[in-house]
XYZ file of C-alpha atoms in Angstrom:
575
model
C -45.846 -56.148 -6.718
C -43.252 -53.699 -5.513
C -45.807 -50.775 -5.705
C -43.554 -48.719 -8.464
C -40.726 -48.705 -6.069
C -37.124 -49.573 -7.596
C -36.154 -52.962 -6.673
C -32.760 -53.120 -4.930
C -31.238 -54.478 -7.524
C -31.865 -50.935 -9.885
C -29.423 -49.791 -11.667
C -28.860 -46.231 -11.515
C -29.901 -44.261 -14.854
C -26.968 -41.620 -14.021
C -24.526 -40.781 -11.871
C -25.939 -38.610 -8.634
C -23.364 -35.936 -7.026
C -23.781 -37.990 -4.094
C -25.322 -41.084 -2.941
C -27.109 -41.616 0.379
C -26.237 -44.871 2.920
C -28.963 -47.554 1.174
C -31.598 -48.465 3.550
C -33.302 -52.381 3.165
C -35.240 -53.659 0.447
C -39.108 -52.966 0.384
C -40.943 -56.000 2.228
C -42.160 -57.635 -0.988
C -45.532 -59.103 -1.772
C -45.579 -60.000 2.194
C -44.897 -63.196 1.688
C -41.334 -62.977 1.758
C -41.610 -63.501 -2.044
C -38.761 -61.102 -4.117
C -38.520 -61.898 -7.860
C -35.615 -61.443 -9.430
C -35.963 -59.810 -12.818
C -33.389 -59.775 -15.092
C -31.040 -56.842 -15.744
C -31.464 -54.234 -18.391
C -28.899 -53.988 -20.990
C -27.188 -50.441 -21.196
C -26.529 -48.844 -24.167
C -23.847 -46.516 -23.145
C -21.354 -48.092 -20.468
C -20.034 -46.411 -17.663
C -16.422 -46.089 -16.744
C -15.450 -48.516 -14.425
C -14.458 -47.647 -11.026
C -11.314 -49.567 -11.480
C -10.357 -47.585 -14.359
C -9.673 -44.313 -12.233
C -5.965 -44.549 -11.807
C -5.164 -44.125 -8.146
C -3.977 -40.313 -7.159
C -0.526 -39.772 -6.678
C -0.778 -38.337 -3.444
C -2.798 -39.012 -0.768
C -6.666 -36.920 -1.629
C -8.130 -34.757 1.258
C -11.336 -36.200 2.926
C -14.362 -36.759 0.329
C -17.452 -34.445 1.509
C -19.880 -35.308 3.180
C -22.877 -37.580 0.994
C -25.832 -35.644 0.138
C -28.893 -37.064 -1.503
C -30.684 -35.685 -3.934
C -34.079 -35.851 -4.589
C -33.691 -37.413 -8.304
C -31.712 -40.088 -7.702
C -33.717 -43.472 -8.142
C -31.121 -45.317 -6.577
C -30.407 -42.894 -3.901
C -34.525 -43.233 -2.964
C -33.912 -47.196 -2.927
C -30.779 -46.708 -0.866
C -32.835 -44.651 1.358
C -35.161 -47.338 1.647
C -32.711 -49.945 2.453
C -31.721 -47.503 5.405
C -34.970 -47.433 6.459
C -35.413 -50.982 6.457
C -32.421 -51.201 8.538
C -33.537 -48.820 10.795
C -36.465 -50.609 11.388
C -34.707 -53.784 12.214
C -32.417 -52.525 15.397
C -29.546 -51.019 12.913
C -28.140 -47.875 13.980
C -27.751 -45.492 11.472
C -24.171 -44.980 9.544
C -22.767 -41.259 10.062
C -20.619 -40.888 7.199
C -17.885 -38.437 8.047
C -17.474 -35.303 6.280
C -14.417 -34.969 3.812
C -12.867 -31.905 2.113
C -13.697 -31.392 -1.318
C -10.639 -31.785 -4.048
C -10.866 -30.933 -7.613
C -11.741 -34.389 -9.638
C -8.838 -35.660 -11.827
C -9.363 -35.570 -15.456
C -11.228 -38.627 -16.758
C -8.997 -41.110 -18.365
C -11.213 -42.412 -21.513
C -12.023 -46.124 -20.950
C -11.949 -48.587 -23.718
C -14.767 -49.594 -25.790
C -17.257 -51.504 -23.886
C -17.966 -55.210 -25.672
C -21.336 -55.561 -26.748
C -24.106 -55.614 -24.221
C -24.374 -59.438 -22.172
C -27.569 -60.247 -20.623
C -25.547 -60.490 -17.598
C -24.675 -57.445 -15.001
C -21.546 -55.860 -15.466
C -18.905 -56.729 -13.309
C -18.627 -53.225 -12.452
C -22.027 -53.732 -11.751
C -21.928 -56.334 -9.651
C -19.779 -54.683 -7.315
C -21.347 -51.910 -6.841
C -24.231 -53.688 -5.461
C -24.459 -56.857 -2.573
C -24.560 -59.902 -4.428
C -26.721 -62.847 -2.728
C -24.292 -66.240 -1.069
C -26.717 -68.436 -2.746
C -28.270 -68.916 -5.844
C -32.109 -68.180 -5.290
C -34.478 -70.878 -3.704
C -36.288 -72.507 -6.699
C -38.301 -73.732 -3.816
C -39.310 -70.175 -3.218
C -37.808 -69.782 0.600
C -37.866 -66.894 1.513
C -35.105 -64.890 2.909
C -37.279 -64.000 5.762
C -40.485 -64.315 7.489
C -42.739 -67.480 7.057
C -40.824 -70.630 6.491
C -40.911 -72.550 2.855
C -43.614 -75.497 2.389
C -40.678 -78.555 2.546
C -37.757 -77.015 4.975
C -38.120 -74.484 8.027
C -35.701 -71.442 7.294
C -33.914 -69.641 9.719
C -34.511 -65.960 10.215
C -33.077 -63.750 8.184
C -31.161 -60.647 9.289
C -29.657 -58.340 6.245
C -26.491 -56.813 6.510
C -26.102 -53.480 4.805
C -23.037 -54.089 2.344
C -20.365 -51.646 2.321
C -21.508 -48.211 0.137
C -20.161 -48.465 -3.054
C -17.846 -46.045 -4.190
C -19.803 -43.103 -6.366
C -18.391 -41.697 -9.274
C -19.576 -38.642 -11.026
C -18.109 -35.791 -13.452
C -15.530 -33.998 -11.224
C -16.777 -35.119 -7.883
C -15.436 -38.437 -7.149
C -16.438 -40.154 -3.893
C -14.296 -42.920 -2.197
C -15.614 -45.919 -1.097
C -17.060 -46.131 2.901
C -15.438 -48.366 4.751
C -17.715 -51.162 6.772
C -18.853 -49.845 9.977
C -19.332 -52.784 12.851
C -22.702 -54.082 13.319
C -24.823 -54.946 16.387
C -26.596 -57.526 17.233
C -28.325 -58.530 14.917
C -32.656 -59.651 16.165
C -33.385 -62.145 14.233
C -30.313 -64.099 13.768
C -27.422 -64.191 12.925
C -27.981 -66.163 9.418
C -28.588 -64.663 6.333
C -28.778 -67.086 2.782
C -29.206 -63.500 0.754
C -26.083 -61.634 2.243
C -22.786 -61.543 3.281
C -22.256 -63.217 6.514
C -21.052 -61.120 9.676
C -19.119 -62.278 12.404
C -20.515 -64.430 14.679
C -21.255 -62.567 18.161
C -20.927 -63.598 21.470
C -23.373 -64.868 23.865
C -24.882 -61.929 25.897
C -23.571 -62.594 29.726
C -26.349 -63.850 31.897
C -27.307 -61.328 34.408
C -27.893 -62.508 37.923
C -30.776 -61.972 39.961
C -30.425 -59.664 43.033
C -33.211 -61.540 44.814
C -30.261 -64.915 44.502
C -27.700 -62.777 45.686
C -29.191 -61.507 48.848
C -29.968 -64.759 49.384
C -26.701 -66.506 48.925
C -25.724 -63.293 51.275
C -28.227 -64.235 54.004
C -27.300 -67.811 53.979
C -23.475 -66.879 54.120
C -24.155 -64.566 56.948
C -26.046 -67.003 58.645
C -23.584 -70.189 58.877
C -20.590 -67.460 59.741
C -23.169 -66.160 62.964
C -23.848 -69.661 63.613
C -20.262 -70.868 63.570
C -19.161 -67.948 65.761
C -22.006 -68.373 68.445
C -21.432 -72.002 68.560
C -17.586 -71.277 68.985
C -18.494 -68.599 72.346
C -20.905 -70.633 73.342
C -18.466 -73.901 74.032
C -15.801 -71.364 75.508
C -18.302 -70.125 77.574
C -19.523 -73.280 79.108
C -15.764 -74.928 79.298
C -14.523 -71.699 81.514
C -17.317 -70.615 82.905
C -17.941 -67.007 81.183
C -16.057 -64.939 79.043
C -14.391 -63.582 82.141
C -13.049 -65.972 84.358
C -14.059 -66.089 88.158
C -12.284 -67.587 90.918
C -13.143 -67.642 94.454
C -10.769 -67.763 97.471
C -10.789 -70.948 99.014
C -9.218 -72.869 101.544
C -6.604 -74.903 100.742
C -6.653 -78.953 101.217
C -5.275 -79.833 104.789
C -5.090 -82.967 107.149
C -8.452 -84.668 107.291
C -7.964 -86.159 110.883
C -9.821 -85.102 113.954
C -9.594 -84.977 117.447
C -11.007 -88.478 119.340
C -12.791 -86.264 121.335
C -14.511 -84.351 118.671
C -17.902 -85.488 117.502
C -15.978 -85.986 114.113
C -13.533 -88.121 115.998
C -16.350 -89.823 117.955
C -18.236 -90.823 114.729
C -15.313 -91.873 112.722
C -14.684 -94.143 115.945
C -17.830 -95.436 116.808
C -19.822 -95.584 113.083
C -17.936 -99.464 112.349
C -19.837 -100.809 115.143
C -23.424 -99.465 114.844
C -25.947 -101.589 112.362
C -29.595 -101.067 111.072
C -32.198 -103.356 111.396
C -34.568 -104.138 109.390
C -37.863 -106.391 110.691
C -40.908 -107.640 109.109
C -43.720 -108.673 111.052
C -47.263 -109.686 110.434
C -48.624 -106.906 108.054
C -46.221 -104.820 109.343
C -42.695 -103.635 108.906
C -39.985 -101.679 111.217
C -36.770 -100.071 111.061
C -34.513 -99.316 114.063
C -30.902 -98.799 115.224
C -28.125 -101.642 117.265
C -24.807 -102.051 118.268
C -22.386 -104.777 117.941
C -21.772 -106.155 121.964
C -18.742 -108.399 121.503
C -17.208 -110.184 118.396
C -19.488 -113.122 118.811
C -22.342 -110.869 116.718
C -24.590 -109.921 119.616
C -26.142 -107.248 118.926
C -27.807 -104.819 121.600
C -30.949 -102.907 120.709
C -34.625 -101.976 121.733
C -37.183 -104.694 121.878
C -40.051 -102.863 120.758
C -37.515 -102.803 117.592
C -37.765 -106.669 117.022
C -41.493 -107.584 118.683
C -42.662 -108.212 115.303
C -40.219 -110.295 113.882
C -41.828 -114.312 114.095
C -38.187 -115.746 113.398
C -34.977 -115.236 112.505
C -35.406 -114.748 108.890
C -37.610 -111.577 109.021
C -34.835 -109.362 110.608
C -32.105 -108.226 108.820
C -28.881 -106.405 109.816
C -26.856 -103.737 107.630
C -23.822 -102.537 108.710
C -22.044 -99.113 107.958
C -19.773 -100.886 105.434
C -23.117 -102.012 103.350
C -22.568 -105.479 104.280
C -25.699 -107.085 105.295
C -26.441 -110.038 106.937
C -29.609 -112.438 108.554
C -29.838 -112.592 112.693
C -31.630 -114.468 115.168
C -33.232 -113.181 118.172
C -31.407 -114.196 121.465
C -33.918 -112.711 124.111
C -35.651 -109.899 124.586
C -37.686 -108.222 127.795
C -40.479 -105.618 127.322
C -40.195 -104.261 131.220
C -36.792 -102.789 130.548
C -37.343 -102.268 126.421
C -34.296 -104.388 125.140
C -33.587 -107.322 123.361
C -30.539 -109.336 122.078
C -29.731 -110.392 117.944
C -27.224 -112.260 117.105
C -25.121 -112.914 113.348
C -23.443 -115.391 112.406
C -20.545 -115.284 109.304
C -19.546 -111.622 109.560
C -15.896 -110.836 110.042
C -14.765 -108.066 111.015
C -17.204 -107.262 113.526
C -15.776 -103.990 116.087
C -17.244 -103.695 119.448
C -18.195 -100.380 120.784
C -17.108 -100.051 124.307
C -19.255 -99.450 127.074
C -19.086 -96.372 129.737
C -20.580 -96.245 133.205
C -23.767 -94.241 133.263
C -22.687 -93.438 137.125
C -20.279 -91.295 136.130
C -22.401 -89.036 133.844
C -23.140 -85.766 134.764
C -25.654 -83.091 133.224
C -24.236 -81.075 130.598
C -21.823 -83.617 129.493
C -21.689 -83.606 125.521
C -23.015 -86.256 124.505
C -23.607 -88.279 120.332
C -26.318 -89.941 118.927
C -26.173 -92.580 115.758
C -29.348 -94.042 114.361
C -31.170 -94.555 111.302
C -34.201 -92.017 111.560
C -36.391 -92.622 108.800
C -34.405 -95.592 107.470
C -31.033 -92.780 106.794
C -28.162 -94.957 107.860
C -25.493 -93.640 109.893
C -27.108 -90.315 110.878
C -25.140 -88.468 113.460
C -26.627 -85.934 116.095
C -24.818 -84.349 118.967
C -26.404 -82.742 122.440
C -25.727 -82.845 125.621
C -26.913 -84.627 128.824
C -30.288 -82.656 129.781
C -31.430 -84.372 132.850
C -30.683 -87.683 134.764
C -32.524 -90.340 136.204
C -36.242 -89.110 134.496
C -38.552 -91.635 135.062
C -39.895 -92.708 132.064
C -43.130 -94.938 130.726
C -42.942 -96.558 127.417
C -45.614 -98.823 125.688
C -48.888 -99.630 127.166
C -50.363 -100.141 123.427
C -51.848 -104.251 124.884
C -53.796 -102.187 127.749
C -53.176 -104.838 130.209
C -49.699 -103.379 130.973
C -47.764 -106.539 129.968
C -46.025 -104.002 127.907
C -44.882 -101.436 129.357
C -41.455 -100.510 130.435
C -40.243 -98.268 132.989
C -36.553 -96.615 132.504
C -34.960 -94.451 135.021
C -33.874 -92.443 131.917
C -30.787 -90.281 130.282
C -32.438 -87.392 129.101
C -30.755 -85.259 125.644
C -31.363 -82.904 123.523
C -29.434 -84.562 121.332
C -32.391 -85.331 117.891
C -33.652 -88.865 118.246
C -36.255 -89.566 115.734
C -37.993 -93.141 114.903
C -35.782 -95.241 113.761
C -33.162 -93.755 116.149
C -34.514 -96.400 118.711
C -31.478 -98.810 119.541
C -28.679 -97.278 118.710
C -25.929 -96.223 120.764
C -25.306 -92.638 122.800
C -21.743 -92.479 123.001
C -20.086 -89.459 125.711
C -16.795 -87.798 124.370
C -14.440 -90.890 124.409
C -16.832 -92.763 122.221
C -18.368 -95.070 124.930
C -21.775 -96.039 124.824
C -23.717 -94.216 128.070
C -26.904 -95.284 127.378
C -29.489 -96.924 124.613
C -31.610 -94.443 122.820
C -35.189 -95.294 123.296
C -37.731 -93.135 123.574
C -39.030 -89.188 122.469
C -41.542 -87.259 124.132
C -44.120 -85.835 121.714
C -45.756 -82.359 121.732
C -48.839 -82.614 123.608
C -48.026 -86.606 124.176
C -46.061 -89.095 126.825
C -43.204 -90.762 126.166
C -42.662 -92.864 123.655
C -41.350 -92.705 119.722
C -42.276 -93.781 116.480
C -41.317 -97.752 116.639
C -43.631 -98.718 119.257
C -44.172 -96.334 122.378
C -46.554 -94.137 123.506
C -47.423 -91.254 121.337
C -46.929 -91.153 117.990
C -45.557 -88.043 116.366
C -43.528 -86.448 113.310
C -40.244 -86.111 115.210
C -37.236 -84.717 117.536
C -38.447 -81.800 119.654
C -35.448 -81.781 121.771
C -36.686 -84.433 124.055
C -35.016 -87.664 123.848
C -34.379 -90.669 126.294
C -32.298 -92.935 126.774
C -31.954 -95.939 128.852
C -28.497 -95.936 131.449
C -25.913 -98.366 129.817
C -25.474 -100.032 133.397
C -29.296 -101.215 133.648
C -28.421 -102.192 129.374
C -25.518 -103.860 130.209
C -26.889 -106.301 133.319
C -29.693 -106.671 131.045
C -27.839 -107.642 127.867
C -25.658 -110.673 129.953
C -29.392 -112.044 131.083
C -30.407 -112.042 128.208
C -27.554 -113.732 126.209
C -26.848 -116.140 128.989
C -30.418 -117.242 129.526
C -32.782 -115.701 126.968
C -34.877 -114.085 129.655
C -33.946 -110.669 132.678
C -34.848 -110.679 135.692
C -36.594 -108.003 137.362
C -35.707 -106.598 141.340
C -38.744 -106.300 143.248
C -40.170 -105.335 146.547
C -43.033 -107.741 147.323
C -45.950 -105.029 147.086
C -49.229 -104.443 144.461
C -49.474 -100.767 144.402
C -52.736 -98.535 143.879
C -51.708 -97.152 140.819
C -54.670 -94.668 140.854
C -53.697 -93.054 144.097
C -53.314 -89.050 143.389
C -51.751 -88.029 146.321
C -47.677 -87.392 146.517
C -45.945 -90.528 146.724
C -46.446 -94.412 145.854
C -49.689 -95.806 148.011
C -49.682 -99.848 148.932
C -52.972 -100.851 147.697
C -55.042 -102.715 149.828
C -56.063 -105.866 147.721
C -53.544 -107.332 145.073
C -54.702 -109.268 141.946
C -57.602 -111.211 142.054
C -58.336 -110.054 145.568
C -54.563 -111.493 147.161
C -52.612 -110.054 149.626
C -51.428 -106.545 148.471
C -47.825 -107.053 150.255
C -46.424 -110.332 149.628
C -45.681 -112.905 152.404
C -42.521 -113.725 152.966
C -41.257 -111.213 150.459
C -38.334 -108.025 150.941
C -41.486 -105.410 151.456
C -43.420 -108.177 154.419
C -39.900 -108.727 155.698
C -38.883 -104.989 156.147
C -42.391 -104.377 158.017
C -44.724 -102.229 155.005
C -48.299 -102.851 155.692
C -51.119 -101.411 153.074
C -52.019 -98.320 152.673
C -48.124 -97.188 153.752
C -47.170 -94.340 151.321
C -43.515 -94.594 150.277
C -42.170 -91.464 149.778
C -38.005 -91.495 149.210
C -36.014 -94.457 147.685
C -32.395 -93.452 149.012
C -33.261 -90.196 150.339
C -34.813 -89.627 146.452
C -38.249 -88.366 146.264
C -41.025 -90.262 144.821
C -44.395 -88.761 143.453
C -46.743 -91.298 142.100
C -45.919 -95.410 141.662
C -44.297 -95.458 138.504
C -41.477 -93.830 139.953
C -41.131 -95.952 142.530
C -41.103 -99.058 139.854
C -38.682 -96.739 137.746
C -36.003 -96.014 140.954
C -36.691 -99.791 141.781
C -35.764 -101.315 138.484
C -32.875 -99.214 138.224
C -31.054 -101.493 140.800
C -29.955 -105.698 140.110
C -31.998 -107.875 142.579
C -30.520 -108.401 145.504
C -29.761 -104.400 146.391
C -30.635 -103.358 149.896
C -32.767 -99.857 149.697
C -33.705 -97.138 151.872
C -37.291 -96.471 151.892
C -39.120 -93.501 153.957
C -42.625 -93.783 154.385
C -45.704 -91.983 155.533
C -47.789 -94.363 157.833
C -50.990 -92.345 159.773
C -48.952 -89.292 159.306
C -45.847 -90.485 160.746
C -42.357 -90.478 158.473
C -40.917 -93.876 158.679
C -37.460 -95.360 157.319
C -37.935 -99.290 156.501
C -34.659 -101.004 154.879
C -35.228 -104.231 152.491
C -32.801 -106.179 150.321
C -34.626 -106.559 146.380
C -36.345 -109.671 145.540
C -36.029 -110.661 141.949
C -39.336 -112.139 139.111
C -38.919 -113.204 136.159
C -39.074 -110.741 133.051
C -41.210 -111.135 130.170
């Protein structure tokens, strides 16, 4: 079974010189399978080891161990050194030793008679198994048994056994430290070795870089965050300041246009007036502390009652109003609220007094913005002015002897007040002239167009004013007159009295200011006052500009001749 080879458990037939470092058993049968025989009685014994008495002083170093090439047991040492080898042991160097002469043998006792059993002396001098051998045949390694797994098996090399021979004496090796052992650490054939410890895990680089990437991240993260909220809460990382003025008095001059709004803004209100299918905005002022309000009638000629017109003031507080009168010849008309306190009065000016150039403000509503202030300046004075005409039977047209300004007035201007530099209203803004267009704005007359091109009208507060008291004391105006029809399509310089009036009447009425004063038709009336005149709707614009009752100047061409006619103004009743 072993092949010939001396089993491990051999005795030696004699003593070798020296002994080599024993290597592992053979593998057995390969099945794990080792029997055990039984030792062979000697017939001479050997002198025990424990019989040499110790040296009295201390020996030199033993030589180095040499095997021979006789030596049985020295071949199965060999071959437990090999076996070791093979399983991961590192092979013992056994350090050289000086030789010293060998004591002289002590003669042992008589040896009893020979016991089946091995020698004590035996015994020692080989490994000796933990466990009595496995009936059950385990074996000590490889393949587990048939009735119980076994552990793997790892043999320890047991310490070299002291070698004794005629005059060369060797000393016994001391245990060298063993590594780890691969198959276990359990052995049931051999002395057990300390018990080693648990090989360190090693770490993967791949977790480290990254647990090293996400550290790096949530620092970069946390420090960007941190710059980034300093950088918003001042602004940069460097701070800026610009020079700037510092806070002073907030009050202005009455005569400023600051002054003049902060003045005059309490007492202007925006309208708001739904018709049929339609819907308007436009610009008033408050008249008295009653709630009349003053404003444009092509403003309110849609409203069909009180409910569809509503007033806002500059405060926000809004309220219903009523219409008190209106008249479309001079393009104004009369609301009036009811439950407001508060109310402020603008004051009114005298339009007499204006001159061109004065500076002059504007407050409206253009485009429904509340409270919009514009400043300009007086442009012209007394421009004769058309407005409306949209019916075609000129029922609704009105004729203003005009402010002009270049002051922006843009629909939804139309109403409100133009105030001079002590915040007194001077006239009532009404109408725009268009590019390419008459006059007329974006509420109701003439040309339509997209806004202020430096062109705005306005009528004189003194024809507003005498118009405003008709029309809250009676509902209706009444319009001066001259008792003539004239030919409105005369082209010539100057108003022409037309020959027939309406429906074929008398073009100059009987027993009116005109028949009294002498005018006949086909007179040309060329100054009012000393004022020229061009066509006839400057004639009815100079006219109007004066109450009923007024005594006039008129000069007249008759057959080529310049005549100068006085009359005192009749009066009809507006519409």
């Amino acid at each position: 079974m072993n092949n010939g080879k001396p089993n491990w458990w051999s005795r030696p037939s004699s003593t070798p010189e020296a002994a080599r470092i024993p290597s592992p058993p053979p593998s057995g049968d390969g099945e794990g399978d080792f029997p055990l025989p039984a030792p062979q009685p000697r017939a001479t014994p050997e002198p025990s080891v424990a019989a040499v008495p110790a040296a009295p002083t201390e020996q030199p170093p033993a030589p180095s161990v040499v095997l021979t090439k006789g030596d049985p047991q020295g071949q199965d040492r060999g071959q437990d050194m090999d076996r070791g080898q093979d399983q991961g042991q590192d092979r013992v160097q056994v350090p050289e030793q000086a030789q010293v002469p060998a004591p002289e043998p002590v003669p042992a006792p008589p040896a009893p008679p020979a016991d089946p059993a091995p020698a004590p002396q035996a015994q020692a001098s080989q490994a000796q198994p933990l466990h009595a051998p496995d009936e059950y045949r385990t074996p000590p390694y490889g393949e587990p048994g048939p009735w119980a797994p076994a552990p793997p098996v790892q043999r320890l090399p047991g310490p070299v056994p002291p070698q004794q021979g005629p005059g060369h004496p060797v000393p016994p090796v001391p245990p060298q430290p063993q590594g780890p052992a691969p198959w276990g650490q359990y052995d049931p054939w051999g002395v057990g070795g300390a018990a080693l410890p648990p090989a360190p895990a090693k770490r993967s680089r791949k977790g480290l870089a990254v647990a090293g990437a996400l550290v790096f991240a949530l620092l970069t993260g946390v420090i960007g965050g941190g710059i980034g909220a300093y950088v918003e809460r001042n602004g940069g990382l460097t701070t800026v300041e610009l020079p700037q003025a510092a806070a002073e008095d907030t009050g202005r001059a009455p005569d400023s246009v600051a002054g003049i709004a902060a003045s005059a803004l309490p007492g202007v209100v925006t309208l708001h007036v739904k018709g049929s299918g339609s819907s308007g905005t436009g610009t008033g002022f408050v008249l008295n502390t009653k709630g009349h309000i003053l404003t444009n009638n092509h403003v309110v000629d849609g409203a069909r009652s009180s409910a569809d017109i509503s007033v806002t003031f500059s405060s926000g507080e809004t309220a219903r109003a009523k219409l008190v009168g209106k008249d479309t010849g001079y393009d104004l008309a009369v609301v009036q609220v009811t439950g407001v306190s508060g109310l402020k009065p603008l004051p009114l000016g005298n339009s007499d007094n204006v001159r061109v150039g004065d500076p002059v403000v504007a407050i409206g509503a253009p485009f429904d913005l509340s409270n919009t202030v514009t400043s300009g300046i007086i442009s012209a004075k007394e421009r004769p002015i058309t407005a409306g005409g949209e019916k075609g039977d000129g029922s609704d047209i009105s004729y203003v002897d005009a402010l002009q300004t270049d002051a922006p007035i843009n629909p939804g201007n139309s109403g409100g007040p133009l105030l001079d530099s002590k915040a007194r209203v001077i006239g009532i803004n009404s109408a725009i002239r268009a590019a390419g267009g008459s006059g007329g704005d974006g509420e109701g007359g003439g040309a339509s167009q997209p806004g202020s091109i430096g062109l705005g009208f306005a009528i004189p507060i003194n024809q507003g004013k005498r118009v405003a008291e008709e029309l809250i004391r009676t509902g209706k105006a009444t319009h001066p007159v001259i008792g003539v029809s004239l030919d409105m399509q005369y082209d010539g310089d100057g108003a022409r009295v037309g020959e027939k009036g309406k429906d074929g009447t008398a073009s100059v009425t009987p027993g009116g200011p005109a028949a009294k004063a002498g005018l006949r038709p086909g007179d040309v009336i060329t100054k009012v006052d000393g004022q020229r005149v061009h066509n006839g709707e400057e004639l009815i614009v100079k006219i109007r500009a004066h109450r009923p009752g007024d005594r006039l100047e008129l000069t007249l061409d008759r057959d080529g001749k310049e005549l100068t006619k006085t009359l005192t103004l009749g009066s009809s009743q507006g519409t």
